[in-house]
């Protein structure tokens, strides 16, 4: 017989973890009573330990789901809070402290919370019982217990004393039952008193005859009857192991000394032991009669869960672990797919484009802005001029240009360019699905990959710089390289010219046609010439009286925006004419003739150097940065994202993804319902008389 309650208590906890709705609830005993009615003392007498929070202030702010598990043969009694993972607590004063902390953690503004505390106690001395301790009813409103709190507590109690629960109404013998809030509340939900047990505490405080009269229950009849107890703690004496014993002895003494009123012939129930037995009987029979209904309800829920699982997921099972592993694999695959963008040829092309920019800058700085550059074209056109006989000016210029290019920090710039590309790639992966659901993992992914890169950048930049060092002193260009450089230089020039032409067109459109632009340009040029004339004179000290006015932008006849446009147009057209001139040179016989013409055709020479720099840099960046990163990255994913997670974090991670969370929830619900159903069916073998015969649909 014991087995049935025990099993059903287990099933009840499982059901509670599936669903908090009333449909799937097995009965429990709910303890209600007004403050100071002796509610805590009764519960502690049943458990045989002092473990409930004490204090002047109301300390029970959350319901306590107390599950007692009769465990014969264990060395030490202990309690457990399954939700907290604190393990076995053998010191009951620690349980008391934990309960106090949990209660006090409810913010004062809320005062009471609906969220129950799950406490289990394992002992050879407790019966199999589930009891729910609720905040005590408040009788007197005072300043710190306002009316709304009273209502809140009443609301909470009402939810718990609904069917199928059994109500344990605790009343003090020295208070008129008519005033007992516990009985009043129970009568509201159980008017016939079919599932209410009365407990009359403090029997020692009223004359035995009056006490016995209360227990007979003639005034407020209860089907399950009243039990009288005395749970008076023994004065201020420090409590210890034997306290429970002392209390029980005192109780036995009290009832024993009034045999006439409370003896076996009196037909009233007294004593904590009687109360326990009564509670066990009542709970067992109540559970047994709930069995049929609950089996039906579970069957229905299970069928629904199975159906949904089939329809939504085609019975596909997942685990948090498998989701995490798949996510990491997908991440690695995604990354591998992208690494195609980082093959040597790609890198080389990217670096070459960067170096082309540098070449153009060098050319602009040293040749295009030099008024003598047109001379160079003229000299080159003269077949009589040999490279050895050219003015040293042009030789120095070429050397300066080549060293400007090779010493422009190619190592660092090239490395950063590639590293930035990798960083952008990782960032875009981290910003996409499924990492949108896993912001912390995304953050970590970004962090460690940036760190990996940071660690390599310095080394790689130095290595590249080291390997291009020879080019800083001497560059030898083969005829094949020369020809390639020439084609590339022409392309570069054509692009540049196209850009200038487009810019001019744009300006023309903005200022209103080519005639207007020509007018504007002529005007601006004129003013500028005058200005520079002035400056020259001022510098040479030839100042003309009365003409010391300053010709600033404000003095133009045109709006400043148009003046600016004209200036840009002048720059563009100057740039265009020099580019045209040089493009012609690149196409000339001289430039075609080969590397010995380098001094006449600096563009080709610089291009050939840029090509060599790009080639060398890409090679070393591949070895020092990319190979390293590609090797390390998947391993870091494993060690920093995957293996770093413990079981709880893995579940947390998987549940961050709403689709996965729904899948796991339904799967778990189905599994639990299946387990409960199995347990319910197995009860049939324990108690053939309460055979669960679920309705099949
Ligand atoms: P609760 O507020 O309902 O939990 O009541 P407690 O269990 O804390 O008891 C309130 C007061 O009544 C305490 O001072 C107890 O010592 C006292 N008390 C509890 N049970 C008895 C009893 O059977 N006899 C006597 N005389 N006092 C009791």
XYZ file of C-alpha atoms and ligand atoms in Angstrom:
725
model
C 0.000 0.000 0.000
C 2.827 2.352 0.857
C 4.161 1.904 -2.613
C 1.228 3.520 -4.300
C 1.556 6.881 -2.550
C 5.283 6.830 -3.066
C 4.925 6.136 -6.786
C 2.208 8.707 -7.165
C 4.302 11.303 -5.374
C 7.045 10.650 -7.925
C 4.563 10.912 -10.745
C 3.221 14.090 -9.222
C 6.674 15.744 -9.279
C 7.155 14.686 -12.879
C 3.793 16.076 -13.855
C 4.620 19.342 -12.116
C 7.780 19.626 -14.204
C 5.785 19.078 -17.400
C 3.005 21.487 -16.857
C 1.735 23.814 -14.173
C -1.846 23.662 -15.390
C -4.485 22.095 -13.176
C -5.316 19.370 -15.673
C -2.209 17.380 -14.908
C -2.175 17.622 -11.146
C -2.263 14.866 -8.599
C -3.512 15.886 -5.175
C -1.328 17.277 -2.459
C -2.076 18.472 1.035
C -2.238 22.233 1.307
C -1.645 23.709 4.715
C -3.444 26.943 5.496
C -3.950 28.839 8.709
C -3.779 32.302 10.109
C -0.583 33.708 11.469
C 0.381 32.271 14.848
C -2.213 29.531 14.579
C 0.673 27.082 15.059
C 0.970 26.081 11.410
C 4.767 25.921 11.411
C 4.800 23.991 14.646
C 2.471 21.349 13.174
C 4.570 20.971 9.995
C 7.742 20.700 12.023
C 6.126 18.117 14.275
C 5.238 16.046 11.213
C 8.801 16.272 9.875
C 10.372 15.944 13.303
C 12.723 18.872 12.768
C 12.735 22.597 13.116
C 13.346 23.812 9.562
C 10.840 26.550 8.729
C 11.718 30.249 8.660
C 10.941 32.100 11.881
C 10.637 35.732 12.680
C 8.297 38.474 13.728
C 7.874 39.600 10.177
C 5.945 37.372 7.881
C 8.660 35.071 6.587
C 6.809 32.655 4.331
C 6.515 34.678 1.150
C 6.604 31.837 -1.340
C 4.696 28.564 -1.257
C 6.891 25.671 -0.140
C 6.273 22.396 -1.976
C 7.385 20.002 0.714
C 7.841 16.413 -0.417
C 8.564 13.904 2.315
C 10.139 10.668 1.180
C 10.134 7.781 3.590
C 13.655 6.379 3.229
C 14.403 3.497 5.602
C 17.973 2.541 6.328
C 19.773 5.777 5.467
C 22.478 6.875 7.865
C 21.398 10.475 8.103
C 18.234 12.375 7.306
C 18.648 15.113 4.705
C 16.872 17.709 2.651
C 17.314 18.773 -0.956
C 16.355 21.765 -3.065
C 16.390 20.200 -6.558
C 16.147 23.561 -8.306
C 19.174 24.975 -6.503
C 21.601 22.108 -6.962
C 22.993 22.476 -3.437
C 23.149 18.712 -2.927
C 22.180 16.899 0.255
C 21.745 19.126 3.284
C 21.946 17.162 6.492
C 21.946 20.139 8.835
C 18.322 21.245 9.133
C 19.310 24.674 10.383
C 20.878 25.120 6.945
C 17.578 24.223 5.327
C 15.955 26.805 7.557
C 18.515 29.390 6.538
C 18.112 28.610 2.828
C 14.335 28.881 3.098
C 14.667 32.187 4.919
C 17.008 33.518 2.209
C 14.713 32.356 -0.585
C 11.773 34.040 1.072
C 13.593 37.244 1.808
C 14.729 37.375 -1.814
C 11.149 38.149 -2.810
C 11.190 41.916 -3.225
C 9.302 43.846 -0.570
C 7.187 45.458 -3.289
C 5.839 42.037 -4.257
C 5.551 40.771 -0.691
C 4.375 37.313 -1.785
C 5.289 35.310 -4.854
C 3.449 32.513 -6.653
C 6.654 30.738 -7.532
C 6.897 27.682 -5.265
C 10.070 26.470 -3.545
C 10.657 22.768 -4.081
C 12.015 21.092 -0.923
C 12.407 17.345 -0.459
C 13.156 15.635 2.797
C 14.466 12.086 2.975
C 14.231 10.321 6.292
C 13.330 6.954 7.818
C 11.092 8.840 10.238
C 8.858 10.708 7.763
C 5.863 9.258 5.924
C 5.486 9.580 2.146
C 3.608 12.846 1.896
C 3.433 15.999 -0.136
C 2.541 19.141 1.739
C 2.327 22.687 0.524
C 3.012 25.405 3.060
C 1.432 28.708 2.164
C 1.938 32.199 3.591
C -0.224 32.557 6.687
C -3.547 34.371 6.501
C -3.366 37.760 8.041
C -6.057 38.659 10.489
C -5.161 42.115 11.643
C -4.221 44.707 9.064
C -1.332 46.740 10.279
C 0.936 49.323 8.781
C 3.414 46.855 7.372
C 0.777 44.390 6.197
C -1.533 46.402 4.006
C -4.937 45.332 2.729
C -3.652 44.461 -0.771
C -1.196 42.002 0.733
C -4.060 40.321 2.541
C -5.866 39.941 -0.759
C -2.758 38.689 -2.472
C -2.271 35.964 0.106
C -5.948 35.017 -0.065
C -5.655 34.774 -3.881
C -2.594 32.585 -3.651
C -4.265 30.283 -1.126
C -7.387 30.025 -3.237
C -5.384 28.776 -6.184
C -3.856 26.022 -4.096
C -6.917 24.839 -2.221
C -8.747 23.984 -5.447
C -9.519 20.383 -6.339
C -8.012 17.849 -6.219
C -5.905 19.108 -3.295
C -6.684 18.283 0.310
C -6.940 21.211 2.672
C -5.310 21.061 6.044
C -6.982 23.868 7.954
C -4.945 24.814 11.000
C -6.901 26.518 13.807
C -5.845 27.324 17.357
C -8.043 25.870 20.081
C -8.080 29.166 21.941
C -9.582 31.066 18.998
C -13.260 30.688 18.132
C -13.584 28.473 15.048
C -16.105 30.952 13.698
C -13.189 33.363 13.311
C -10.837 30.906 11.614
C -9.824 32.248 8.177
C -8.592 28.777 7.259
C -11.983 27.149 7.773
C -13.711 30.038 6.056
C -11.494 29.713 3.001
C -11.895 25.953 2.834
C -15.672 26.173 3.119
C -15.718 28.393 0.037
C -14.151 25.707 -2.154
C -15.279 22.646 -0.228
C -18.668 23.537 1.293
C -19.453 19.946 2.331
C -16.070 19.547 3.985
C -15.269 16.478 1.891
C -11.590 17.190 1.421
C -10.748 19.311 4.442
C -9.013 18.067 7.570
C -9.136 20.297 10.623
C -6.112 20.540 12.863
C -6.734 22.090 16.235
C -3.493 23.305 17.780
C -2.712 24.571 21.248
C -5.109 22.092 22.845
C -3.271 22.748 26.114
C -4.601 26.274 26.210
C -8.288 25.376 26.627
C -10.069 23.223 29.226
C -10.022 19.576 28.073
C -13.809 19.373 27.904
C -14.014 22.408 25.606
C -11.149 21.016 23.495
C -12.866 17.669 23.061
C -16.046 19.456 22.052
C -14.197 21.241 19.245
C -12.709 17.943 18.029
C -16.092 16.295 17.842
C -16.804 18.870 15.168
C -20.474 19.275 15.740
C -20.449 22.976 15.072
C -18.511 22.867 11.807
C -18.665 19.275 10.615
C -15.849 18.028 8.415
C -16.074 14.702 6.653
C -12.420 13.980 7.299
C -12.641 15.175 10.896
C -10.518 17.198 13.299
C -7.262 16.186 14.935
C -6.133 17.884 18.126
C -2.431 18.439 18.784
C -0.069 20.068 21.238
C 3.129 21.257 19.630
C 4.307 23.664 22.232
C 8.042 24.149 22.046
C 9.756 23.679 25.413
C 10.407 27.238 26.540
C 13.634 29.012 25.699
C 15.708 25.878 26.062
C 18.154 25.547 23.161
C 16.820 23.233 20.496
C 18.602 20.071 19.547
C 18.055 16.585 18.148
C 15.824 15.585 21.012
C 13.530 18.606 20.766
C 11.076 16.667 18.636
C 11.083 13.926 21.212
C 10.463 16.360 24.074
C 7.538 17.920 22.207
C 6.020 14.509 21.543
C 6.439 13.443 25.125
C 4.753 16.637 26.292
C 1.910 15.997 23.887
C 1.509 12.383 24.964
C 1.577 13.490 28.595
C -1.098 16.083 28.022
C -3.552 13.807 26.248
C -2.665 10.935 28.583
C -3.568 13.000 31.612
C -7.059 13.669 30.237
C -8.143 10.158 29.291
C -11.729 10.881 30.060
C -11.950 13.507 27.335
C -9.411 12.174 24.815
C -9.090 8.419 25.516
C -9.860 5.693 23.051
C -13.510 5.586 24.046
C -13.945 9.309 23.457
C -14.056 8.947 19.664
C -11.872 12.000 18.981
C -8.548 12.073 17.153
C -5.533 13.452 19.020
C -1.791 13.606 18.675
C 0.744 14.299 15.966
C 1.158 10.586 15.194
C -2.559 10.253 14.570
C -2.394 13.323 12.366
C 0.385 11.841 10.262
C -1.437 8.562 9.821
C -4.618 10.379 8.967
C -2.816 12.482 6.368
C -1.296 9.419 4.758
C -4.632 7.642 4.529
C -6.388 10.672 3.154
C -3.675 11.419 0.595
C -3.495 7.825 -0.526
C -7.190 7.444 -1.081
C -7.408 10.829 -2.717
C -4.561 9.934 -5.058
C -6.113 6.585 -5.824
C -9.357 8.193 -6.789
C -7.556 10.794 -8.931
C -5.724 8.087 -10.762
C -8.324 7.363 -13.351
C -8.841 11.007 -14.268
C -5.170 11.792 -14.355
C -4.448 8.783 -16.543
C -6.989 9.992 -19.048
C -5.592 13.504 -18.968
C -2.019 12.314 -19.429
C -3.067 10.023 -22.274
C -4.708 12.935 -24.064
C -1.745 15.234 -23.556
C 0.608 12.511 -24.692
C -1.348 11.836 -27.866
C -1.332 15.539 -28.663
C 2.410 15.834 -28.006
C 3.151 12.758 -30.130
C 1.000 14.098 -32.942
C 2.680 17.516 -32.867
C 6.113 15.947 -32.731
C 5.294 13.865 -35.791
C 3.739 16.727 -37.740
C 6.232 19.450 -36.853
C 9.461 17.482 -36.688
C 8.669 14.195 -38.423
C 9.728 12.444 -35.218
C 13.253 13.739 -35.621
C 15.015 13.826 -32.271
C 17.659 16.400 -31.435
C 19.922 17.081 -28.511
C 21.504 20.301 -27.382
C 24.883 18.648 -27.970
C 24.081 17.708 -31.550
C 22.876 21.229 -32.271
C 26.050 22.749 -30.873
C 28.227 20.318 -32.834
C 26.316 20.964 -36.063
C 26.560 24.706 -35.573
C 30.323 24.518 -35.144
C 30.702 22.252 -38.172
C 28.623 24.632 -40.250
C 30.768 27.510 -39.051
C 33.942 25.720 -40.127
C 32.443 24.762 -43.491
C 31.272 28.313 -44.073
C 34.724 29.597 -43.276
C 36.392 27.067 -45.583
C 34.091 28.123 -48.376
C 35.225 31.709 -47.978
C 38.909 30.932 -47.777
C 38.820 30.603 -51.604
C 38.921 34.375 -51.611
C 42.303 34.194 -49.964
C 44.246 32.136 -52.498
C 47.670 33.449 -53.440
C 46.584 34.766 -56.848
C 43.715 36.717 -55.253
C 45.955 38.175 -52.625
C 48.510 39.115 -55.232
C 45.932 40.955 -57.320
C 44.656 42.808 -54.253
C 48.172 43.829 -53.246
C 48.975 44.900 -56.779
C 45.944 47.200 -56.779
C 47.142 48.728 -53.526
C 50.659 49.172 -54.951
C 49.253 50.723 -58.155
C 47.821 53.435 -55.948
C 51.222 53.927 -54.402
C 52.846 54.084 -57.874
C 50.404 56.780 -58.945
C 51.149 58.755 -55.805
C 54.874 58.536 -56.422
C 54.435 59.576 -60.054
C 52.310 62.521 -59.085
C 54.712 63.618 -56.417
C 57.869 63.335 -58.509
C 56.882 63.642 -62.161
C 53.438 65.076 -62.823
C 53.955 68.053 -60.575
C 57.378 68.683 -62.103
C 57.221 71.341 -64.837
C 60.180 69.711 -66.560
C 58.458 66.384 -67.180
C 57.388 67.300 -70.766
C 61.115 67.667 -71.468
C 61.595 64.013 -70.600
C 59.189 63.030 -73.368
C 61.059 65.233 -75.813
C 64.455 63.786 -74.855
C 63.135 60.256 -75.149
C 61.812 60.953 -78.632
C 65.323 61.843 -79.808
C 66.951 58.563 -80.883
C 70.414 60.140 -80.577
C 70.145 60.450 -76.788
C 71.535 57.382 -75.056
C 70.440 56.450 -71.486
C 74.052 56.966 -70.253
C 74.256 60.448 -71.621
C 71.032 61.751 -70.084
C 71.225 64.517 -67.508
C 71.834 63.078 -63.953
C 68.694 64.913 -62.832
C 66.521 62.241 -64.430
C 68.643 59.408 -63.046
C 68.321 60.751 -59.482
C 64.649 61.231 -59.988
C 64.161 57.625 -60.973
C 66.155 56.427 -57.979
C 64.130 58.643 -55.655
C 60.888 57.345 -57.142
C 61.860 53.700 -56.771
C 62.991 54.159 -53.197
C 59.836 56.118 -52.334
C 57.865 53.102 -53.511
C 59.923 50.364 -51.859
C 60.207 52.256 -48.590
C 56.550 53.184 -48.288
C 55.816 50.569 -45.599
C 54.717 47.834 -47.966
C 55.096 45.091 -45.325
C 52.730 46.679 -42.879
C 50.226 47.954 -45.461
C 50.041 44.658 -47.320
C 49.656 42.630 -44.123
C 46.965 44.923 -42.767
C 45.097 44.805 -46.052
C 44.853 41.021 -45.939
C 44.178 40.924 -42.191
C 41.370 43.436 -42.631
C 39.881 41.214 -45.306
C 39.921 38.245 -42.934
C 38.483 40.296 -40.125
C 35.648 41.506 -42.313
C 34.951 37.921 -43.344
C 34.748 36.705 -39.742
C 32.619 39.674 -38.766
C 30.177 38.911 -41.538
C 29.956 35.258 -40.509
C 29.411 36.282 -36.902
C 26.665 38.676 -37.935
C 24.762 36.015 -39.890
C 22.540 33.109 -38.895
C 22.646 31.245 -36.609
C 24.884 33.594 -34.654
C 22.126 36.166 -34.584
C 20.639 33.921 -31.885
C 23.917 33.486 -30.058
C 25.264 36.961 -29.381
C 27.702 35.799 -26.741
C 29.184 33.107 -28.972
C 29.400 35.629 -31.829
C 31.202 38.010 -29.544
C 33.647 35.292 -28.539
C 34.190 34.240 -32.143
C 35.072 37.787 -33.108
C 37.261 38.218 -30.083
C 39.430 35.162 -30.535
C 39.789 35.488 -34.298
C 40.815 39.134 -33.974
C 43.280 38.078 -31.353
C 44.676 35.341 -33.582
C 45.183 37.935 -36.310
C 46.666 40.506 -33.991
C 49.206 37.973 -32.846
C 50.402 37.385 -36.415
C 50.296 40.866 -37.891
C 53.563 42.133 -36.434
C 55.511 39.006 -37.326
C 54.125 38.890 -40.842
C 54.695 42.575 -41.539
C 58.330 42.262 -40.429
C 58.836 39.129 -42.473
C 57.430 40.739 -45.626
C 59.438 43.894 -45.082
C 62.530 41.763 -44.679
C 61.951 39.870 -47.880
C 61.412 42.933 -50.022
C 64.536 44.537 -48.583
C 66.740 43.737 -51.625
C 64.449 45.801 -53.851
C 65.254 48.845 -51.786
C 68.794 48.729 -53.146
C 68.567 47.318 -56.601
C 65.911 46.085 -58.934
C 66.645 44.110 -62.044
C 63.902 43.995 -64.623
C 63.761 41.319 -67.281
C 62.539 42.222 -70.766
C 59.397 40.111 -70.242
C 58.672 41.918 -66.977
C 59.309 45.216 -68.706
C 56.752 44.531 -71.369
C 54.206 43.442 -68.754
C 54.918 46.567 -66.747
C 54.404 48.665 -69.865
C 50.980 47.187 -70.587
C 49.955 47.605 -66.975
C 51.208 51.183 -66.835
C 49.213 52.026 -69.966
C 46.110 50.493 -68.447
C 46.639 52.431 -65.279
C 47.014 55.672 -67.243
C 43.950 54.980 -69.330
C 41.920 54.393 -66.194
C 43.253 57.512 -64.596
C 42.460 59.545 -67.722
C 38.978 58.174 -67.851
C 38.441 59.194 -64.265
C 39.664 62.726 -65.028
C 37.395 62.984 -68.054
C 34.393 61.847 -66.070
C 35.170 64.334 -63.369
C 35.387 67.113 -65.974
C 32.116 66.073 -67.517
C 30.463 66.139 -64.147
C 31.757 69.625 -63.396
C 30.706 70.846 -66.827
C 27.195 69.630 -66.197
C 27.109 71.274 -62.788
C 28.259 74.741 -63.872
C 26.069 74.683 -66.996
C 27.891 73.724 -70.167
C 31.378 73.745 -71.587
C 31.414 77.405 -72.632
C 30.554 78.553 -69.205
C 33.187 76.259 -67.719
C 35.847 77.564 -70.129
C 34.910 81.120 -69.142
C 35.089 80.268 -65.493
C 38.439 78.548 -65.867
C 39.950 81.435 -67.811
C 38.745 83.860 -65.194
C 40.040 81.838 -62.244
C 43.371 81.309 -63.982
C 43.669 85.036 -64.599
C 42.981 85.884 -60.987
C 45.381 83.273 -59.801
C 48.122 84.574 -62.067
C 47.580 88.066 -60.783
C 47.768 86.847 -57.260
C 50.980 84.984 -57.755
C 52.414 88.014 -59.515
C 51.565 90.039 -56.432
C 53.170 87.535 -54.160
C 56.293 87.553 -56.231
C 56.514 91.293 -56.065
C 55.883 91.407 -52.358
C 58.593 88.833 -51.813
C 61.070 90.800 -53.862
C 60.147 93.985 -51.990
C 58.743 95.858 -55.003
C 55.564 97.188 -53.462
C 53.370 99.511 -55.373
C 51.665 102.226 -53.409
C 47.892 101.973 -53.087
C 47.731 98.442 -54.400
C 48.163 96.497 -51.164
C 44.731 94.975 -51.380
C 44.492 91.255 -50.912
C 42.839 89.208 -53.569
C 41.107 86.525 -51.680
C 38.313 84.160 -52.695
C 35.749 86.760 -51.655
C 36.773 88.975 -54.504
C 35.772 86.575 -57.251
C 32.861 87.456 -59.454
C 31.455 83.964 -59.197
C 29.901 82.020 -56.326
C 32.515 80.178 -54.242
C 31.115 76.755 -55.211
C 31.710 77.480 -58.899
C 35.168 78.860 -58.235
C 35.991 75.607 -56.479
C 34.594 73.638 -59.425
C 36.725 75.679 -61.800
C 39.810 74.971 -59.729
C 39.097 71.252 -59.837
C 38.502 71.457 -63.575
C 41.857 73.179 -64.043
C 43.586 70.451 -62.063
C 41.838 67.756 -64.056
C 42.640 69.184 -67.412
C 46.277 69.784 -66.421
C 46.396 66.178 -65.204
C 44.821 65.009 -68.437
C 47.354 66.738 -70.635
C 50.308 65.339 -68.742
C 48.749 61.855 -68.736
C 48.172 62.096 -72.483
C 51.743 63.089 -73.003
C 53.077 60.252 -70.895
C 50.723 57.707 -72.418
C 52.121 58.650 -75.803
C 55.625 58.131 -74.407
C 54.648 54.677 -73.109
C 53.569 53.801 -76.602
C 56.760 55.158 -78.128
C 59.546 53.124 -79.631
C 61.861 54.154 -76.821
C 59.638 52.753 -74.062
C 58.995 49.622 -76.047
C 62.695 48.963 -76.443
C 63.215 47.370 -72.983
C 64.569 47.756 -69.435
C 67.587 49.820 -70.506
C 65.136 52.692 -71.125
C 64.060 52.818 -67.504
C 65.142 56.393 -66.992
C 62.942 57.554 -69.894
C 59.933 55.532 -68.826
C 59.746 55.646 -64.993
C 56.105 54.473 -65.079
C 57.083 51.112 -66.500
C 59.968 50.691 -64.114
C 57.822 51.481 -61.090
C 55.131 49.130 -62.307
C 57.583 46.317 -62.651
C 58.779 46.946 -59.097
C 55.196 47.010 -57.832
C 54.663 43.654 -59.460
C 57.685 42.152 -57.763
C 56.633 43.619 -54.429
C 53.134 42.187 -54.803
C 54.490 38.774 -55.681
C 56.909 38.591 -52.776
C 54.461 40.040 -50.266
C 51.653 37.689 -51.223
C 53.949 34.716 -50.878
C 55.043 35.592 -47.372
C 51.633 36.727 -46.225
C 50.302 33.354 -47.333
C 52.863 31.529 -45.270
C 53.056 33.723 -42.206
C 49.500 34.912 -41.860
C 47.017 32.895 -43.892
C 48.318 29.345 -43.545
C 48.709 29.953 -39.868
C 45.259 31.421 -39.454
C 43.549 28.764 -41.549
C 45.188 26.054 -39.502
C 44.468 27.659 -36.158
C 40.958 28.963 -36.691
C 39.019 25.648 -36.719
C 41.012 24.487 -33.725
C 40.193 27.649 -31.836
C 36.523 27.143 -32.626
C 36.744 23.779 -30.928
C 38.713 24.907 -27.944
C 37.101 28.276 -27.340
C 33.531 27.788 -28.456
C 32.895 24.088 -28.107
C 34.977 22.416 -25.425
C 34.683 25.455 -23.246
C 30.995 24.806 -22.639
C 29.797 22.642 -19.799
C 26.569 20.688 -20.017
C 24.462 23.544 -18.680
C 25.998 26.043 -21.112
C 25.477 23.698 -24.034
C 21.781 23.547 -23.228
C 21.678 27.300 -22.739
C 23.376 27.817 -26.089
C 21.008 25.502 -27.940
C 17.992 27.097 -26.320
C 19.043 30.546 -27.500
C 17.824 29.508 -30.910
C 14.032 29.748 -30.741
C 13.404 26.997 -33.295
C 15.677 24.618 -31.410
C 14.137 25.613 -28.110
C 10.641 24.784 -29.356
C 11.855 21.468 -30.716
C 13.593 20.521 -27.467
C 10.616 21.612 -25.370
C 8.140 19.523 -27.300
C 10.469 16.549 -27.367
C 11.024 16.773 -23.635
C 7.331 17.143 -22.952
C 6.591 14.077 -25.051
C 9.326 12.061 -23.327
C 8.133 12.994 -19.870
C 4.532 12.229 -20.697
C 5.590 8.865 -22.084
C 7.489 8.140 -18.899
C 4.555 9.193 -16.727
C 2.229 7.043 -18.796
C 4.524 4.085 -18.346
C 4.612 4.634 -14.609
C 0.856 5.003 -14.426
C 0.392 1.768 -16.320
C 2.813 -0.032 -14.066
C 0.658 0.941 -11.101
C -1.897 -1.513 -12.326
C 0.368 -4.315 -11.175
C 0.731 -2.712 -7.747
C -2.917 -2.112 -7.153
C -5.186 -4.041 -9.475
C -8.146 -2.398 -7.769
C -7.163 1.052 -9.026
C -6.356 -0.051 -12.528
C -5.942 2.951 -14.766
C -8.074 2.331 -17.825
C -7.464 5.273 -20.068
C -10.065 6.186 -22.597
C -8.663 5.578 -26.048
C -9.622 7.898 -28.789
P 2.410 30.028 12.677
O 2.616 31.490 12.620
O 1.029 29.655 12.367
O 3.389 29.252 11.884
O 2.582 29.609 14.223
P 3.824 29.026 14.964
O 3.956 27.588 14.741
O 5.009 29.868 14.784
O 3.286 29.204 16.447
C 2.891 30.443 16.942
C 3.109 30.484 18.448
O 2.276 29.531 19.073
C 4.509 30.132 18.823
O 4.943 30.981 19.849
C 4.432 28.712 19.298
O 5.376 28.446 20.316
C 3.035 28.670 19.870
N 2.453 27.328 19.809
C 2.417 26.526 18.729
N 1.804 25.364 19.017
C 1.438 25.419 20.321
C 0.772 24.531 21.209
O 0.353 23.430 20.874
N 0.582 24.954 22.474
C 1.019 26.189 22.881
N 0.799 26.541 24.141
N 1.659 27.047 22.072
C 1.870 26.668 20.826
